[in-house]
């Protein structure tokens, strides 16, 4: 990010707010286990379930400030651990999606022809596949779906938009005089791609990547919400939300994970938008 | 223009075909539908029966070809299985395999009785016509119940009837995807087309309500924000819209259900209701849930387009000429609506995808619910039918969006026809 872009970014309050939200969520995810006051899967029935079999509400029991879920597990600890899973999956899946999407976009935009045709038809196809259904179907086969598998699925789902945007940007860059000059001078394709093309598309990739993290969090939560993400007793925000919605008498079980999901997605969206305005000011 | 539409339509068809192909093999790779349908306690014989009846014992490629309807008919195979059953029954001395105890009689002269039976499709159902002597018996229904419901009559007529003729089942049947036939659901025991015909209108109703709310909310919020641009109203509305984009349906859905359904009791806690207006009432909350993201998107697009348009020369001229604000706004809004129109196709895609989760949350018995249920139960024909409908919807939405863009923006037309 050059000086001017950075200055524009700093002046954008929304973007800064997004950056704060993102750093906060990322930090808590990284430090989660250290910050969590209790074991997230330990059922503290003695202290956190009262005589009417009701879980502790927020601020009811000292030391368990966010209350407990219906089996007496400390809500704060579960949220911290759950966020860690969601964030890790989202970040890794985004990185993988960026890798595939950039490769596809750059090669198809630069070389055109059959390479372009092939990549773009693949994109068309992936965009029309019912991924949620495929995820459910595969869940049946894979007895113990690892997080790696989830990451792979998320990445496969979302590299397509990135590829399209990168492709159109590369097609513009390709026509620029210095690229044509480099070609005329006999510079190799690989060097042209790395030295001249890639730096030009880095901006859009960073912007899209940021909003992609938001979409990954949504998708991971959606899968967990449908009971397809992490396996119990482990939790992610999506699965906690799903548990919470079945116990409307204890609204905090739904509200905490819901707030965190929205906050995170909101943060990444704001940050992404701010970065776009910073890189590519329209007004 | 027509060449462009034709080319895009061909591309869309190809994509739908590949989606159908991939999902077909994927679903069959996932597990054995026979085991999933019959349950873990089914014996090997039952499973074999089921597989034979539905043609699942054939190689996958053959199954796919017959699903498409280019090769031997899959349902012809199933009908053939019924025919085999009849033949076996007759060879057995007139016994129906299902109920041998009902007709144990051997012919008085000891000769093998013969049954004249013709199986042929009538409309979308099968009909079995059995002629015994001079009398004809007709059975209507799907293949599962076929023959069973007239068995008693036929068998009663068989008594004392010395000669019954068996005629080979005719294969003039038309079935498979290319004939507009989606096969028969394992779980519902009726044609997939019927199941979908029942579910699709519900999802369409939900989608229509969501789309209406999206446009209504999105456009009016966008106009208000643009009209009051750079005031606190604008900032507030746009922040709200931005937050709205960040709120997935599985977050808003349960919260709305809890607040407006559970605590206030203004809306039902889910389900579909009885009668059209009751359906609409039941669809309001899930429809609103589905609409939020779209409404927020439309509001943002509408505002930015309208702000741009309001800055343009002709609007300034109109205002300078003394046209009242409402008139100026009307001119500008009409222009700013164009990008909204081109976005409608995309909306369709999002509504289809959103339907799965929203319908799960609100217990809305539509396509999304059917999709989840059929994939969990490995009801292969239903899964394929749902996937086909989804794929066609998405492709049609994209195609319409492309055509709208091409119609409204001459530059695009030039590029694509070049």
Coordinates of C-alpha atoms in Angstrom, one line a residue, chain A residues 23-40 63 65 74 76-81 84:
Chain A
X23 CA -7.9 -7.2 14.9
X24 CA -10.0 -7.7 18.0
X25 CA -11.6 -10.9 16.7
X26 CA -8.4 -12.2 15.3
X27 CA -6.5 -11.5 18.5
X28 CA -9.1 -13.2 20.7
X29 CA -9.1 -16.2 18.3
X30 CA -5.3 -16.5 18.5
X31 CA -5.2 -16.0 22.2
X32 CA -8.5 -17.8 22.8
X33 CA -7.2 -20.7 24.9
X34 CA -5.1 -18.4 27.0
X35 CA -8.0 -16.1 27.7
X36 CA -10.7 -18.7 28.3
X37 CA -11.2 -19.0 32.0
X38 CA -12.5 -22.6 31.9
X39 CA -12.4 -25.8 29.9
X40 CA -15.0 -25.2 27.2
X63 CA -16.4 -15.9 37.3
X65 CA -19.7 -13.6 33.3
X74 CA -19.0 -21.9 30.6
X76 CA -17.4 -17.4 27.5
X77 CA -14.9 -20.2 27.2
X78 CA -17.0 -21.9 24.6
X79 CA -17.3 -18.7 22.6
X80 CA -13.5 -18.1 22.7
X81 CA -12.7 -21.6 21.6
X84 CA -10.8 -19.9 17.1

